[in-house]
Short mmCIF file of C-alpha atoms in Angstrom, two decimals:
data_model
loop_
_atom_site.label_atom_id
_atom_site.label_comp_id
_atom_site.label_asym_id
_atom_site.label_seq_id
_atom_site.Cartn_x
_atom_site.Cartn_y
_atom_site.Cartn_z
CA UNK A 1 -5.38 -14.74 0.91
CA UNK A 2 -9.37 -14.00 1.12
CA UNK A 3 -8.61 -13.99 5.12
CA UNK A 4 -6.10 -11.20 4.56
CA UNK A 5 -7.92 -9.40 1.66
CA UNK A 6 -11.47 -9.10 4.05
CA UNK A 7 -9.76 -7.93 7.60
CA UNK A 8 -11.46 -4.60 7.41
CA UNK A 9 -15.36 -6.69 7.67
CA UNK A 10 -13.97 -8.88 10.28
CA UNK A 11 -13.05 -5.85 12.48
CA UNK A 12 -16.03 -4.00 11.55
CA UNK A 13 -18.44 -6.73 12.56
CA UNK A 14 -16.46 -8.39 15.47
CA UNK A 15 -14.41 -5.59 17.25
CA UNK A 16 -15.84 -3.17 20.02
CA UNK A 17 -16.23 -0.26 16.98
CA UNK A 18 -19.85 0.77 17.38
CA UNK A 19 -22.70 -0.14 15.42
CA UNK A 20 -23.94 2.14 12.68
CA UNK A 21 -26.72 2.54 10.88
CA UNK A 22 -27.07 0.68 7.92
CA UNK A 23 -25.61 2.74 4.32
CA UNK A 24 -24.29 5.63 6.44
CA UNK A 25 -21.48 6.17 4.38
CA UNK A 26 -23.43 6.26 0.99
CA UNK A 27 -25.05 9.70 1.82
CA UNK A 28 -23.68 12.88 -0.70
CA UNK A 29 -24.97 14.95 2.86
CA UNK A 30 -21.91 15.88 4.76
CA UNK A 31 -24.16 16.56 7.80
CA UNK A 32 -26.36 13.87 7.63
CA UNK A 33 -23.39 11.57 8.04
CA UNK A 34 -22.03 13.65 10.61
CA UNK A 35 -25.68 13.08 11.99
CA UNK A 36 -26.23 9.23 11.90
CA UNK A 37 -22.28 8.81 13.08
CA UNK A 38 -23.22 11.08 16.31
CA UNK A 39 -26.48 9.03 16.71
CA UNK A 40 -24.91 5.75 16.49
CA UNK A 41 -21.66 6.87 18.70
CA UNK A 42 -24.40 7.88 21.53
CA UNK A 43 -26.54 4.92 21.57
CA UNK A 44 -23.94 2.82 20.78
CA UNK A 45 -22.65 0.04 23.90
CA UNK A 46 -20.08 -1.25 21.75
CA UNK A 47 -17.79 1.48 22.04
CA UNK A 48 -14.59 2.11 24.19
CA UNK A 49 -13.93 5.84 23.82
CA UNK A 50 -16.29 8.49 24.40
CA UNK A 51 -18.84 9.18 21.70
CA UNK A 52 -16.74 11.89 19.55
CA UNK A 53 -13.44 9.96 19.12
CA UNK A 54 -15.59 6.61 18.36
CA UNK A 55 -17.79 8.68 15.53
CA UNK A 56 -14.53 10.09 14.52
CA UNK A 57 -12.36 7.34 14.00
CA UNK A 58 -14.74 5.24 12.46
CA UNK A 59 -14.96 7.82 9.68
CA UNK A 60 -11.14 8.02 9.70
CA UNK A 61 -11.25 4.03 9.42
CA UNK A 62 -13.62 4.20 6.61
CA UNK A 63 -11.82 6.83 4.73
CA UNK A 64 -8.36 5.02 4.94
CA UNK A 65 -10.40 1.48 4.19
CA UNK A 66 -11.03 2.55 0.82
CA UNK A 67 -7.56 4.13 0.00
CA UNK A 68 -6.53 4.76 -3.10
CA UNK A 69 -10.27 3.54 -4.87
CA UNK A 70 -12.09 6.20 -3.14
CA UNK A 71 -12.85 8.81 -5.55
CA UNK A 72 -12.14 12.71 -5.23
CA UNK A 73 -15.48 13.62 -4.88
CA UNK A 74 -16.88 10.84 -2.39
CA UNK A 75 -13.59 11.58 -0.12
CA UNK A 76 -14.48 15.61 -0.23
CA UNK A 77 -17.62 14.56 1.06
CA UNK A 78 -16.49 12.47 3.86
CA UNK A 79 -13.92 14.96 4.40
CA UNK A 80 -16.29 17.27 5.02
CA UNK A 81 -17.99 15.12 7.17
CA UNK A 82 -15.16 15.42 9.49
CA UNK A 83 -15.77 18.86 9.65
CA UNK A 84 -19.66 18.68 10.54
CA UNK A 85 -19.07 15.83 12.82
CA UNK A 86 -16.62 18.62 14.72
CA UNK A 87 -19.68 21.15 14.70
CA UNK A 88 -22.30 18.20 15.93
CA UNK A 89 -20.11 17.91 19.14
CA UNK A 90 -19.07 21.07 19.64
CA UNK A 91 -15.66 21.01 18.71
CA UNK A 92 -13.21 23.37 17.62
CA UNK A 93 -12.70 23.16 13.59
CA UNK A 94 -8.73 21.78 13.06
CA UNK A 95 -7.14 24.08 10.78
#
């Protein structure tokens, strides 16, 4: 069961997702997330896809990680994260 229950560390630490800075997920600053996730997906050689879809879905991966026990506010923030990590790269806001 604990092999099962922990798959989510064993991808993060042994799959080609790119390394990121340590507690970048803790941050209550939308853009400074955005920030260290564009950092990390530019410097990053453990990445497949180009720098915005790696930043991108490791957010997404984070987000859907915690499910149901993240709470409103911390997922408003990471949501809006999204949204800054859009603006970082120059991308077009999805409406």
């Amino acid at each position: 069961m604990t092999a099962k229950k922990n798959w989510s560390a064993d991808v993060t630490e042994h799959s080609d997702a790119m390394d990121l800075e340590d507690h970048v997920f803790e941050s209550d600053d939308a853009r400074k997330i955005a920030a260290s996730l564009k950092r990390s997906a530019e410097h990053s050689n453990r990445r497949k896809a180009e720098p915005f879809q790696s930043a991108m879905s490791m957010l997404n991966f984070y987000i859907n990680r915690a499910g149901k026990n993240l709470p409103a506010a911390r997922r408003r923030v990471l949501e809006d994260a999204k949204d800054e990590l859009r603006a970082v790269f120059g991308r077009d806001r999805e409406e």
